[in-house]
Amino acid sequence: MELKEIADRISEKFAAAGHPIDRAKLEEKINRFVEEFSVPPAEAERSIIGDYARQFGMELPSAGPSKQDADSVIPISEIQAEQWVTVEGQIVTLIPSRSPSVAQSGVIMDSSGTMRFTVWAKANAPVMEQGKWYRIESAVADEYNGQVSLKVHSGTTITELAPDSVPEPVITPISEIKPKQWISVEGEVTTIFPPRSPSIAQSGIFADNSGTIRFTVWASANAPLLEQGHWYRLDLVESDEFNGQLSIKVHSGTKITPISRDEMPDIEKTPVGELSPGVALVEGKVVAIEKQSSDQILQRGVFADDSGAVRFIIRNSPGAEPLMENQWYAIKGAVVDRYRGAFSMQINPGTATPLLEDRSIRPNIIPVAQAGPGIVCLRVKLVQEYESTSERIFQSGLLGEESGTIRFVTWKDDMAQRLVPDMVYGIYYASVDEFNGRLSVTLNGATLLPDEGATIQVRSPNEEVKGAFVHLSPGSGLIKRCPVEGCGRVLSRQNYCPIHEIQPNYIYDLRVKGWLDDGQKTYDTIISREGVEELTGLNLITAQEMAENNPLGLDTVFYHVNEQILGRYLICRGRVFDNRLVAYNCEFQTFDAGMLAELMNRAEGGSHE
């Protein structure tokens, strides 16, 4: 906005009202506001119009916030562009100046949010320090590239707040953290990762009783190293997001306070079957010990109570001790997280206390239809045995009961037990994993008890759902999967696996994700490669050629699938669990003239009632 244009508009406005203005003085005033005080041009124009209106006794709309408004402290989250404001907040970071006209810039925070600020060199303002609280009076809110920021000019007053005036930091539960926040957290360092860059001093997993999150300590922070298994309070950490995963960053302004075990927050006891990610207090029995496969792991096993079971892990760290099979324990500070879709419990040194209780557990047997990744107890029979496709497989096939069927595998080891066709078994504490959208139960390490003479009616896995395909979700079409054995997770566009990170040697696959609506219920639907090929006529090789020979890449296949099936009526056969449908066979629903006539007759008959 040219300053001459502002002067022209103001002159014309008051000349039309019969109040000519000295042009030289007007231009001098505009220049002082904009150049010297760094006031945004639009705000300067409104302020000058207001001054002249009061001088001439004219009734004009308010040119901006009143001085009283500007003197009132406003929460940072409520600040809008082109306001005069007063804020009270903490300087959470300072950014090196790139221009001699800028004395300081950085980020200021209060309990409502954060905002960038700039202190102009002409303001001759006192230097603010990172980590301290200040009252900034009569600053100007400006907007650039859609972001509102504060500008400190010569008319702004900066006062450091006394310690007794500084509000107590609010602790944010990990489950409530959002990206781009400056927050305080309390929790336990549950895992330490080897640093992968000289710019990183430390990284790992931080947990409280609401969840877990990855943390990074920058080398530039010069912060003390955190210890695994210890609790800390971290004031002024920054939250960030990468590939859909949240993390917190420890900077030079972060205050790190160790918390002794006596000062740890109280954690309510949680039944094993109700565990969720975070730090928990649990009581249960070690029902199984697994074979070790790594020098870094001291012990793996299964921990259970009457409500359910969970796999546990004890890492080979100083002070770590193994648990005894069939012994009851109270675990104070168990770290629960997800691994391959299932809950896993990490037990750190000094957190397990043996209990005198000695009683049997009534296993929580669930229907096959309710099985998901994790540790389960089932009562099923061997429906079908498959031919072995690997020298490592001892037996594989299909287990079933009244609610449905599930694949199983037993890997070769000294304790492997072969199932007998049509025999009913009680299977206790077996591991269920998900691969390519299909569940599979691993029987190694599980207790298998045959129930001779018992019979079970097995439900067919090919349930049929008819409906309209009303939404195609991202991640449909040609996708990339993690090549690590037993994983198969879908990779991001940067070939990133949430478990195994960057995977350049990915595997291609076809699938469809979306919503199938039968008129009464909407199913969250996954259609496997076989179903996609039946509906679209594409095979994996053709889809790869389409993606490689088109500038849109993978999106080419997505749009092709979208044109073929969106809005069409489908018949899908597969496995249904609640509102989820995993379909292996699909076809388009054809027009049925007889059914249409029947529906029309029924509608006409109803209209005469």
Coordinates of C-alpha atoms in Angstrom, one line a residue:
M1 CA 0.0 0.0 0.0
E2 CA 1.6 3.3 -1.1
L3 CA 1.8 6.1 1.6
K4 CA 0.8 8.6 -1.1
E5 CA -2.4 6.7 -1.7
I6 CA -3.2 6.8 2.0
A7 CA -2.6 10.6 2.1
D8 CA -4.9 11.1 -0.9
R9 CA -7.7 9.1 0.6
I10 CA -7.5 10.9 4.0
S11 CA -7.3 14.4 2.3
E12 CA -10.3 13.7 0.0
K13 CA -12.4 12.3 2.9
F14 CA -12.0 15.4 5.1
A15 CA -12.0 17.9 2.2
A16 CA -15.4 16.6 1.1
A17 CA -16.6 17.2 4.7
G18 CA -15.4 20.8 4.6
H19 CA -12.2 20.3 6.6
P20 CA -9.1 20.7 4.4
I21 CA -5.9 19.2 5.9
D22 CA -2.3 20.4 5.7
R23 CA -0.8 17.9 3.2
A24 CA 2.8 18.2 4.4
K25 CA 1.8 17.5 8.1
L26 CA -0.4 14.6 7.0
E27 CA 2.4 12.9 5.1
E28 CA 4.8 13.5 8.0
K29 CA 2.3 11.8 10.4
I30 CA 1.7 8.8 8.1
N31 CA 5.5 8.4 7.6
R32 CA 6.1 8.5 11.4
F33 CA 3.4 5.9 12.1
V34 CA 4.5 3.5 9.4
E35 CA 8.3 4.0 9.2
E36 CA 9.2 5.0 12.7
F37 CA 6.6 3.1 14.8
S38 CA 6.3 0.1 12.4
V39 CA 2.5 0.3 12.5
P40 CA 0.8 -1.6 9.6
P41 CA -0.4 0.9 6.9
A42 CA -4.1 0.0 7.3
E43 CA -3.9 0.5 11.1
A44 CA -2.1 3.8 10.6
E45 CA -4.8 5.1 8.2
R46 CA -7.6 4.2 10.7
S47 CA -5.7 5.8 13.6
I48 CA -5.0 9.1 11.7
I49 CA -8.6 9.3 10.5
G50 CA -9.8 8.9 14.1
D51 CA -7.5 11.6 15.3
Y52 CA -8.7 14.1 12.7
A53 CA -12.3 13.2 13.2
R54 CA -12.0 13.9 17.0
Q55 CA -10.2 17.2 16.1
F56 CA -13.0 18.3 13.8
G57 CA -15.8 17.0 16.0
M58 CA -17.0 14.6 13.3
E59 CA -19.0 11.4 13.9
L60 CA -17.0 8.7 12.2
P61 CA -16.8 4.9 12.8
S62 CA -14.2 3.9 15.3
A63 CA -10.8 3.6 13.7
G64 CA -9.7 0.6 15.8
P65 CA -9.6 -0.7 19.4
S66 CA -9.7 1.9 22.1
K67 CA -6.8 2.6 24.4
Q68 CA -8.7 0.8 27.2
D69 CA -9.0 -2.3 25.0
A70 CA -5.3 -2.1 24.2
D71 CA -4.4 -1.9 27.9
S72 CA -6.4 -5.0 28.7
V73 CA -4.5 -8.3 28.6
I74 CA -5.8 -10.5 25.8
P75 CA -5.2 -14.2 25.4
I76 CA -2.8 -14.9 22.6
S77 CA -5.3 -17.3 20.9
E78 CA -7.8 -14.5 20.6
I79 CA -5.5 -11.9 18.9
Q80 CA -6.5 -10.9 15.4
A81 CA -4.6 -8.9 12.8
E82 CA -4.5 -5.1 12.9
Q83 CA -5.2 -4.8 16.6
W84 CA -3.3 -2.9 19.4
V85 CA -2.9 -5.4 22.2
T86 CA -1.4 -6.1 25.5
V87 CA -0.2 -9.7 26.3
E88 CA 1.4 -11.5 29.2
G89 CA 3.5 -14.5 28.2
Q90 CA 6.7 -16.5 28.3
I91 CA 9.4 -16.2 25.7
V92 CA 9.8 -19.9 24.7
T93 CA 12.3 -19.4 21.9
L94 CA 14.4 -16.7 20.3
I95 CA 15.3 -16.7 16.6
P96 CA 18.5 -15.2 15.3
S97 CA 17.9 -11.9 13.6
R98 CA 18.5 -11.8 9.8
S99 CA 18.2 -8.0 9.4
P100 CA 19.7 -5.0 11.2
S101 CA 16.2 -3.5 11.4
V102 CA 15.1 -6.4 13.7
A103 CA 16.4 -6.4 17.3
Q104 CA 14.8 -9.6 18.4
S105 CA 12.3 -12.2 17.2
G106 CA 10.9 -15.4 18.5
V107 CA 7.9 -17.1 20.0
I108 CA 5.8 -16.0 23.0
M109 CA 3.4 -18.3 24.8
D110 CA 0.6 -18.1 27.4
S111 CA -1.9 -20.8 28.5
S112 CA -4.1 -20.2 25.4
G113 CA -1.5 -20.6 22.7
T114 CA 1.7 -19.3 21.0
M115 CA 2.6 -16.5 18.6
R116 CA 5.6 -15.1 16.7
F117 CA 6.9 -11.7 17.7
T118 CA 9.3 -9.1 16.3
V119 CA 11.0 -6.3 18.1
W120 CA 12.1 -3.5 15.7
A121 CA 15.5 -2.0 16.3
K122 CA 14.0 1.5 16.2
A123 CA 11.9 0.6 19.2
N124 CA 15.0 0.7 21.6
A125 CA 13.1 -1.9 23.7
P126 CA 14.8 -3.8 26.6
V127 CA 16.2 -7.2 25.6
M128 CA 14.0 -10.1 26.5
E129 CA 15.4 -13.5 27.7
Q130 CA 14.3 -16.9 26.7
G131 CA 12.3 -18.7 29.5
K132 CA 11.2 -15.4 31.3
W133 CA 7.7 -13.9 31.5
Y134 CA 6.9 -10.4 30.3
R135 CA 4.0 -8.0 30.0
I136 CA 4.0 -6.4 26.5
E137 CA 1.7 -3.3 26.4
S138 CA 0.5 -1.6 23.2
A139 CA 2.0 -4.0 20.7
V140 CA 0.6 -4.2 17.2
A141 CA -0.9 -7.5 15.8
D142 CA 0.0 -7.9 12.1
E143 CA -0.6 -10.7 9.5
Y144 CA 1.8 -12.1 7.0
N145 CA 1.2 -15.2 4.8
G146 CA -1.9 -16.0 6.9
Q147 CA -0.1 -15.9 10.2
V148 CA -0.7 -13.3 12.9
S149 CA 2.3 -12.0 14.8
L150 CA 3.2 -9.3 17.3
K151 CA 5.2 -6.2 16.4
V152 CA 7.0 -4.2 19.2
H153 CA 7.5 -0.6 18.2
S154 CA 8.7 2.5 20.1
G155 CA 5.3 3.0 21.7
T156 CA 5.3 -0.5 23.2
T157 CA 6.2 -1.0 26.9
I158 CA 7.9 -4.2 28.0
T159 CA 8.0 -5.2 31.7
E160 CA 9.4 -8.5 33.2
L161 CA 6.8 -10.1 35.4
A162 CA 7.7 -10.8 39.1
P163 CA 8.0 -14.5 40.1
D164 CA 4.8 -14.3 42.1
S165 CA 2.9 -13.0 39.1
V166 CA 3.9 -15.9 36.8
P167 CA 1.1 -18.5 36.4
E168 CA 1.9 -22.1 37.4
P169 CA 2.6 -24.2 34.3
V170 CA -0.3 -26.5 33.2
I171 CA 0.7 -30.2 32.7
T172 CA -0.6 -31.5 29.4
P173 CA -1.5 -35.2 29.3
I174 CA 0.3 -37.0 26.4
S175 CA -3.0 -38.1 24.9
E176 CA -4.1 -34.4 24.5
I177 CA -0.9 -33.2 22.8
K178 CA -1.4 -31.6 19.4
P179 CA 1.2 -30.5 16.8
K180 CA 2.9 -27.1 17.1
Q181 CA 2.4 -26.5 20.8
W182 CA 4.7 -25.4 23.6
I183 CA 3.7 -27.4 26.6
S184 CA 4.8 -29.0 29.9
V185 CA 4.6 -32.7 30.4
E186 CA 5.3 -35.2 33.2
G187 CA 6.2 -38.8 32.6
E188 CA 8.7 -41.7 32.4
V189 CA 11.5 -42.2 29.9
T190 CA 10.6 -45.7 28.9
T191 CA 13.0 -46.3 26.0
I192 CA 16.3 -44.7 24.8
F193 CA 17.3 -45.0 21.1
P194 CA 20.8 -44.7 19.8
P195 CA 21.3 -41.2 18.3
R196 CA 21.4 -41.2 14.5
S197 CA 22.7 -37.6 14.0
P198 CA 25.3 -35.4 15.7
S199 CA 22.6 -32.7 16.0
I200 CA 20.6 -35.1 18.3
A201 CA 21.9 -35.7 21.8
Q202 CA 19.2 -38.2 22.8
S203 CA 15.9 -39.7 21.6
G204 CA 13.4 -42.2 22.9
I205 CA 9.9 -42.8 24.2
F206 CA 8.2 -40.7 27.0
A207 CA 5.0 -41.9 28.7
D208 CA 2.4 -41.0 31.2
N209 CA -0.8 -42.8 32.3
S210 CA -2.6 -41.4 29.2
G211 CA -0.2 -42.5 26.4
T212 CA 3.2 -42.5 24.9
I213 CA 5.1 -40.2 22.6
R214 CA 8.5 -40.0 21.0
F215 CA 11.0 -37.4 22.3
T216 CA 14.1 -35.7 20.9
V217 CA 16.8 -33.8 22.8
W218 CA 18.7 -31.5 20.5
A219 CA 22.5 -31.3 21.0
S220 CA 22.2 -27.5 20.9
A221 CA 20.0 -27.7 24.1
N222 CA 23.0 -28.6 26.2
A223 CA 20.5 -30.5 28.4
P224 CA 21.4 -33.2 30.9
L225 CA 20.8 -36.7 29.5
L226 CA 17.6 -38.4 30.6
E227 CA 17.8 -41.9 32.2
Q228 CA 15.6 -44.8 31.1
G229 CA 13.1 -45.8 33.8
H230 CA 13.2 -42.4 35.5
W231 CA 10.4 -39.8 35.8
Y232 CA 10.8 -36.2 34.7
R233 CA 8.9 -33.0 34.4
L234 CA 9.7 -31.2 31.1
D235 CA 8.6 -27.5 31.0
L236 CA 8.6 -25.8 27.6
V237 CA 8.9 -28.6 25.1
E238 CA 7.7 -28.2 21.5
S239 CA 5.3 -30.7 19.9
D240 CA 5.8 -31.7 16.3
E241 CA 4.3 -34.1 13.7
F242 CA 6.1 -36.2 11.1
N243 CA 4.5 -38.9 8.9
G244 CA 1.4 -38.8 11.2
Q245 CA 3.5 -39.4 14.3
L246 CA 3.6 -36.9 17.1
S247 CA 6.8 -36.1 19.0
I248 CA 8.1 -33.6 21.5
K249 CA 11.4 -31.6 21.2
V250 CA 13.7 -30.6 24.1
H251 CA 15.3 -27.2 23.4
S252 CA 17.7 -24.9 25.2
G253 CA 14.8 -23.2 26.9
T254 CA 13.3 -26.5 28.3
K255 CA 13.4 -26.9 32.0
I256 CA 14.1 -30.6 33.1
T257 CA 13.1 -31.6 36.6
P258 CA 13.7 -35.1 37.9
I259 CA 10.7 -36.7 39.8
S260 CA 11.4 -39.3 42.5
R261 CA 9.3 -42.4 42.7
D262 CA 7.7 -41.0 45.9
E263 CA 6.6 -38.0 43.9
M264 CA 5.2 -40.0 41.0
P265 CA 1.5 -39.3 40.3
D266 CA -1.0 -41.8 41.6
I267 CA -1.9 -44.4 39.0
E268 CA -5.1 -46.4 39.4
K269 CA -4.9 -50.2 39.0
T270 CA -6.1 -51.3 35.6
P271 CA -7.4 -54.8 34.6
V272 CA -5.1 -56.3 32.0
G273 CA -8.0 -56.6 29.5
E274 CA -8.6 -52.8 29.7
L275 CA -5.1 -51.6 29.2
S276 CA -4.4 -48.7 26.9
P277 CA -1.1 -47.0 25.8
G278 CA 0.6 -45.2 28.7
V279 CA 2.0 -46.0 32.2
A280 CA -0.2 -48.4 34.2
L281 CA -0.5 -50.2 37.5
V282 CA -1.4 -53.8 36.9
E283 CA -1.7 -57.0 39.0
G284 CA -1.6 -60.4 37.4
K285 CA 0.1 -63.7 36.8
V286 CA 3.0 -64.8 34.5
V287 CA 1.2 -67.5 32.6
A288 CA 3.9 -68.1 29.9
I289 CA 7.6 -67.5 29.3
E290 CA 8.8 -67.3 25.7
K291 CA 12.1 -68.3 24.1
Q292 CA 14.6 -65.5 23.8
S293 CA 15.7 -64.3 20.4
S294 CA 17.9 -61.3 21.2
D295 CA 20.8 -60.4 23.6
Q296 CA 19.0 -57.1 24.2
I297 CA 16.0 -58.8 25.7
L298 CA 16.2 -60.4 29.1
Q299 CA 12.7 -62.0 29.0
R300 CA 9.5 -62.2 27.1
G301 CA 6.2 -63.7 28.2
V302 CA 2.5 -63.4 28.8
F303 CA 1.0 -61.6 31.8
A304 CA -2.7 -62.2 32.6
D305 CA -5.6 -61.8 35.0
D306 CA -9.3 -62.8 34.7
S307 CA -10.0 -60.0 32.3
G308 CA -7.4 -60.8 29.6
A309 CA -3.7 -61.2 28.8
V310 CA -0.9 -59.1 27.3
R311 CA 2.6 -59.9 26.1
F312 CA 5.4 -58.4 28.3
I313 CA 9.0 -57.7 27.7
I314 CA 12.0 -57.0 30.0
R315 CA 15.0 -55.4 28.4
N316 CA 18.5 -56.5 29.3
S317 CA 19.4 -53.3 31.2
P318 CA 21.2 -52.7 34.6
G319 CA 19.1 -53.9 37.5
A320 CA 16.6 -55.9 35.4
E321 CA 15.5 -59.2 36.8
P322 CA 13.4 -61.9 35.1
L323 CA 9.9 -62.9 36.4
M324 CA 9.0 -66.4 37.6
E325 CA 6.4 -68.3 35.6
N326 CA 3.1 -68.9 37.5
Q327 CA 4.0 -66.2 40.0
W328 CA 1.7 -63.2 40.7
Y329 CA 3.1 -59.7 40.5
A330 CA 2.1 -56.1 41.0
I331 CA 3.7 -53.9 38.3
K332 CA 3.8 -50.2 39.2
G333 CA 4.8 -48.2 36.2
A334 CA 4.3 -50.8 33.5
V335 CA 4.7 -49.1 30.1
V336 CA 2.0 -50.1 27.7
D337 CA 2.3 -49.4 23.9
R338 CA 1.2 -50.9 20.6
Y339 CA 3.4 -53.1 18.6
R340 CA 2.1 -54.5 15.2
G341 CA -1.4 -53.5 16.2
A342 CA -1.3 -55.3 19.6
F343 CA -0.7 -54.1 23.1
S344 CA 2.7 -54.9 24.6
M345 CA 3.8 -54.2 28.2
Q346 CA 7.4 -53.2 29.1
I347 CA 8.5 -53.9 32.6
N348 CA 11.4 -51.7 33.8
P349 CA 13.8 -52.5 36.7
G350 CA 12.4 -52.0 40.1
T351 CA 8.7 -51.9 39.1
A352 CA 7.7 -55.5 39.7
T353 CA 6.7 -56.7 43.2
P354 CA 5.9 -60.4 43.9
L355 CA 2.5 -61.0 45.5
L356 CA 1.7 -63.7 48.0
E357 CA -1.6 -64.5 46.1
D358 CA -1.6 -68.0 44.6
R359 CA -4.8 -68.8 42.7
S360 CA -5.8 -70.0 39.3
I361 CA -7.0 -67.7 36.5
R362 CA -10.2 -68.3 34.7
P363 CA -9.1 -67.6 31.1
N364 CA -11.2 -65.1 29.3
I365 CA -12.4 -67.1 26.2
I366 CA -13.7 -64.9 23.4
P367 CA -15.5 -65.6 20.2
V368 CA -13.3 -65.7 17.1
A369 CA -15.3 -62.8 15.6
Q370 CA -14.0 -60.6 18.5
A371 CA -10.3 -61.6 18.1
G372 CA -7.9 -58.9 17.3
P373 CA -4.1 -58.4 17.4
G374 CA -2.9 -59.4 20.9
I375 CA -3.1 -62.4 23.2
V376 CA -6.4 -64.4 23.1
C377 CA -8.0 -67.5 24.5
L378 CA -10.3 -69.4 22.0
R379 CA -12.4 -72.6 21.9
V380 CA -12.3 -73.8 18.3
K381 CA -11.8 -76.8 16.0
L382 CA -9.5 -77.4 13.1
V383 CA -11.7 -76.8 10.0
Q384 CA -9.0 -77.1 7.3
E385 CA -5.3 -77.9 7.1
Y386 CA -3.2 -76.1 4.5
E387 CA -0.2 -77.5 2.6
S388 CA 3.0 -76.1 4.0
T389 CA 4.5 -73.3 1.9
S390 CA 7.7 -73.0 4.0
E391 CA 10.2 -75.3 5.6
R392 CA 9.8 -73.2 8.8
I393 CA 6.0 -74.0 9.1
F394 CA 5.1 -77.0 11.2
Q395 CA 1.3 -76.7 10.5
S396 CA -1.1 -74.1 9.2
G397 CA -4.8 -74.0 8.4
L398 CA -8.2 -72.6 9.4
L399 CA -9.8 -72.7 12.9
G400 CA -13.4 -72.0 13.5
E401 CA -16.5 -71.9 15.7
E402 CA -20.0 -70.4 15.8
S403 CA -18.9 -66.8 15.2
G404 CA -16.5 -67.3 12.3
T405 CA -13.1 -68.6 11.3
I406 CA -9.4 -67.5 11.6
R407 CA -6.2 -68.6 10.1
F408 CA -3.5 -70.2 12.3
V409 CA 0.2 -71.2 12.0
T410 CA 2.5 -73.2 14.2
W411 CA 6.2 -72.7 13.5
K412 CA 8.7 -75.5 13.8
D413 CA 10.2 -75.8 17.3
D414 CA 10.8 -78.6 19.9
M415 CA 7.4 -77.9 21.6
A416 CA 5.2 -77.7 18.4
Q417 CA 1.9 -79.6 18.8
R418 CA -0.1 -80.8 15.7
L419 CA -3.9 -80.3 15.7
V420 CA -6.2 -83.0 14.6
P421 CA -8.9 -82.2 12.0
D422 CA -12.4 -81.7 13.5
M423 CA -11.1 -81.9 17.0
V424 CA -12.3 -79.2 19.4
Y425 CA -9.5 -77.4 21.3
G426 CA -9.2 -74.9 24.1
I427 CA -6.4 -72.6 23.0
Y428 CA -5.1 -70.4 25.8
Y429 CA -2.9 -67.4 25.5
A430 CA -2.1 -67.6 21.8
S431 CA -0.8 -64.6 19.8
V432 CA -2.9 -63.0 17.1
D433 CA -1.3 -60.8 14.4
E434 CA -2.7 -58.9 11.3
F435 CA -1.1 -59.3 7.9
N436 CA -2.5 -57.7 4.7
G437 CA -5.8 -57.1 6.4
R438 CA -6.2 -60.7 7.6
L439 CA -5.9 -62.0 11.1
S440 CA -3.7 -65.0 11.9
V441 CA -3.2 -66.8 15.3
T442 CA 0.2 -68.2 16.2
L443 CA 0.0 -71.3 18.4
N444 CA 3.7 -71.5 19.5
G445 CA 3.9 -71.0 23.2
A446 CA 0.1 -71.3 23.7
T447 CA -1.5 -74.1 25.8
L448 CA -3.6 -76.5 23.6
L449 CA -6.1 -78.7 25.4
P450 CA -8.2 -81.1 23.2
D451 CA -11.9 -81.6 24.2
E452 CA -12.6 -85.1 22.9
G453 CA -16.2 -85.8 21.9
A454 CA -17.1 -82.1 21.8
T455 CA -18.7 -80.6 18.7
I456 CA -18.8 -77.1 17.3
Q457 CA -20.9 -75.7 14.5
V458 CA -18.6 -73.5 12.4
R459 CA -19.8 -70.4 10.6
S460 CA -18.7 -69.9 7.1
P461 CA -16.2 -67.1 6.6
N462 CA -17.9 -66.0 3.4
E463 CA -20.5 -63.7 4.7
E464 CA -22.2 -61.7 2.0
V465 CA -22.9 -57.9 2.1
K466 CA -24.7 -56.0 -0.7
G467 CA -24.7 -52.3 -0.9
A468 CA -23.5 -49.1 -2.6
F469 CA -19.8 -48.2 -2.5
V470 CA -20.2 -44.6 -1.3
H471 CA -16.7 -43.5 -0.4
L472 CA -13.2 -44.4 -1.6
S473 CA -10.5 -43.7 1.1
P474 CA -6.9 -42.6 0.6
G475 CA -4.6 -45.5 0.5
S476 CA -6.6 -47.3 -2.1
G477 CA -5.4 -48.6 -5.4
L478 CA -1.7 -49.5 -5.9
I479 CA 0.0 -49.4 -2.5
K480 CA 3.5 -50.2 -1.1
R481 CA 3.9 -52.6 1.8
C482 CA 6.8 -53.1 4.3
P483 CA 8.9 -56.1 3.1
V484 CA 9.9 -57.2 6.7
E485 CA 8.7 -60.7 7.4
G486 CA 5.5 -60.6 9.5
C487 CA 4.9 -56.9 9.0
G488 CA 3.4 -56.0 5.6
R489 CA 2.2 -52.6 6.8
V490 CA 1.2 -50.0 4.2
L491 CA 4.1 -47.5 3.7
S492 CA 3.6 -43.7 3.4
R493 CA 4.5 -41.9 0.2
Q494 CA 8.1 -41.5 1.5
N495 CA 8.3 -45.4 1.9
Y496 CA 8.0 -45.0 5.7
C497 CA 6.9 -47.9 7.9
P498 CA 5.6 -46.9 11.4
I499 CA 7.5 -49.9 12.8
H500 CA 10.6 -50.4 10.6
E501 CA 10.9 -46.8 9.3
I502 CA 12.3 -46.2 5.7
Q503 CA 11.9 -49.3 3.5
P504 CA 13.4 -48.8 -0.1
N505 CA 12.8 -52.4 -1.1
Y506 CA 9.0 -52.2 -0.7
I507 CA 6.4 -54.7 -2.1
Y508 CA 3.5 -53.6 -4.3
D509 CA -0.1 -54.6 -3.6
L510 CA -3.6 -53.7 -4.7
R511 CA -6.4 -52.9 -2.3
V512 CA -9.5 -50.8 -1.8
K513 CA -10.5 -49.0 1.4
G514 CA -13.8 -47.2 1.8
W515 CA -17.5 -47.4 2.8
L516 CA -20.1 -49.9 1.7
D517 CA -23.6 -48.9 2.6
D518 CA -26.4 -51.5 2.5
G519 CA -29.1 -48.9 3.4
Q520 CA -29.2 -49.8 7.1
K521 CA -25.5 -49.9 8.0
T522 CA -22.2 -48.5 6.7
Y523 CA -19.3 -50.9 6.6
D524 CA -15.7 -49.8 6.9
T525 CA -14.5 -52.0 4.0
I526 CA -11.2 -53.4 2.9
I527 CA -11.2 -55.3 -0.4
S528 CA -8.1 -57.4 -1.0
R529 CA -6.2 -57.7 -4.3
E530 CA -8.3 -60.5 -5.6
G531 CA -11.5 -58.4 -5.1
V532 CA -9.9 -55.4 -6.7
E533 CA -8.9 -57.4 -9.8
E534 CA -12.4 -58.8 -10.1
L535 CA -14.0 -55.4 -10.0
T536 CA -11.5 -53.3 -12.1
G537 CA -9.9 -55.8 -14.4
L538 CA -6.5 -54.6 -13.3
N539 CA -3.8 -56.9 -12.1
L540 CA -0.7 -56.0 -10.1
I541 CA 1.6 -55.9 -13.1
T542 CA -0.8 -53.7 -15.1
A543 CA -1.3 -51.3 -12.2
Q544 CA 2.5 -51.0 -11.7
E545 CA 2.9 -50.1 -15.4
M546 CA 0.1 -47.5 -15.2
A547 CA 1.8 -45.8 -12.2
E548 CA 5.3 -45.9 -13.7
N549 CA 4.3 -44.5 -17.1
N550 CA 2.1 -41.7 -15.8
P551 CA 3.2 -38.4 -14.2
L552 CA 0.6 -38.9 -11.5
G553 CA 2.2 -42.1 -10.3
L554 CA 0.2 -44.1 -7.8
D555 CA -2.6 -41.5 -8.0
T556 CA -3.3 -42.8 -11.6
V557 CA -4.4 -46.2 -10.2
F558 CA -6.4 -44.5 -7.4
Y559 CA -8.4 -42.4 -9.9
H560 CA -8.9 -45.4 -12.2
V561 CA -10.3 -47.5 -9.3
N562 CA -12.5 -44.5 -8.2
E563 CA -14.1 -44.3 -11.7
Q564 CA -14.7 -48.0 -11.8
I565 CA -16.4 -48.6 -8.4
L566 CA -17.5 -45.4 -6.7
G567 CA -21.3 -45.1 -6.6
R568 CA -21.7 -48.7 -7.9
Y569 CA -23.7 -51.4 -6.2
L570 CA -21.5 -54.3 -5.1
I571 CA -21.9 -57.8 -3.7
C572 CA -18.9 -58.5 -1.4
R573 CA -18.1 -61.7 0.4
G574 CA -15.7 -62.0 3.3
R575 CA -15.4 -61.6 7.0
V576 CA -17.6 -59.2 9.0
F577 CA -16.7 -57.9 12.4
D578 CA -19.0 -55.2 13.9
N579 CA -19.0 -52.5 11.1
R580 CA -15.8 -53.8 9.5
L581 CA -15.8 -55.9 6.3
V582 CA -12.7 -57.6 4.9
A583 CA -13.8 -58.8 1.5
Y584 CA -11.9 -61.3 -0.7
N585 CA -14.5 -61.7 -3.4
C586 CA -16.6 -58.9 -5.0
E587 CA -18.8 -58.4 -8.0
F588 CA -21.1 -55.7 -9.4
Q589 CA -24.7 -56.1 -8.5
T590 CA -26.8 -56.4 -11.7
F591 CA -30.2 -54.9 -12.4
D592 CA -33.1 -57.1 -11.3
A593 CA -36.3 -56.1 -13.0
G594 CA -38.4 -58.4 -10.9
M595 CA -37.1 -57.0 -7.7
L596 CA -37.7 -53.4 -9.0
A597 CA -41.3 -54.3 -9.9
E598 CA -41.9 -55.8 -6.5
L599 CA -40.6 -52.8 -4.7
M600 CA -42.7 -50.4 -6.9
N601 CA -45.8 -52.5 -6.3
R602 CA -45.1 -52.5 -2.6
A603 CA -44.6 -48.7 -2.6
E604 CA -47.8 -48.1 -4.6
G605 CA -49.8 -50.4 -2.2
G606 CA -48.5 -48.5 0.8
S607 CA -49.5 -45.1 -0.7
H608 CA -53.2 -46.2 -0.8
E609 CA -53.3 -47.1 2.9

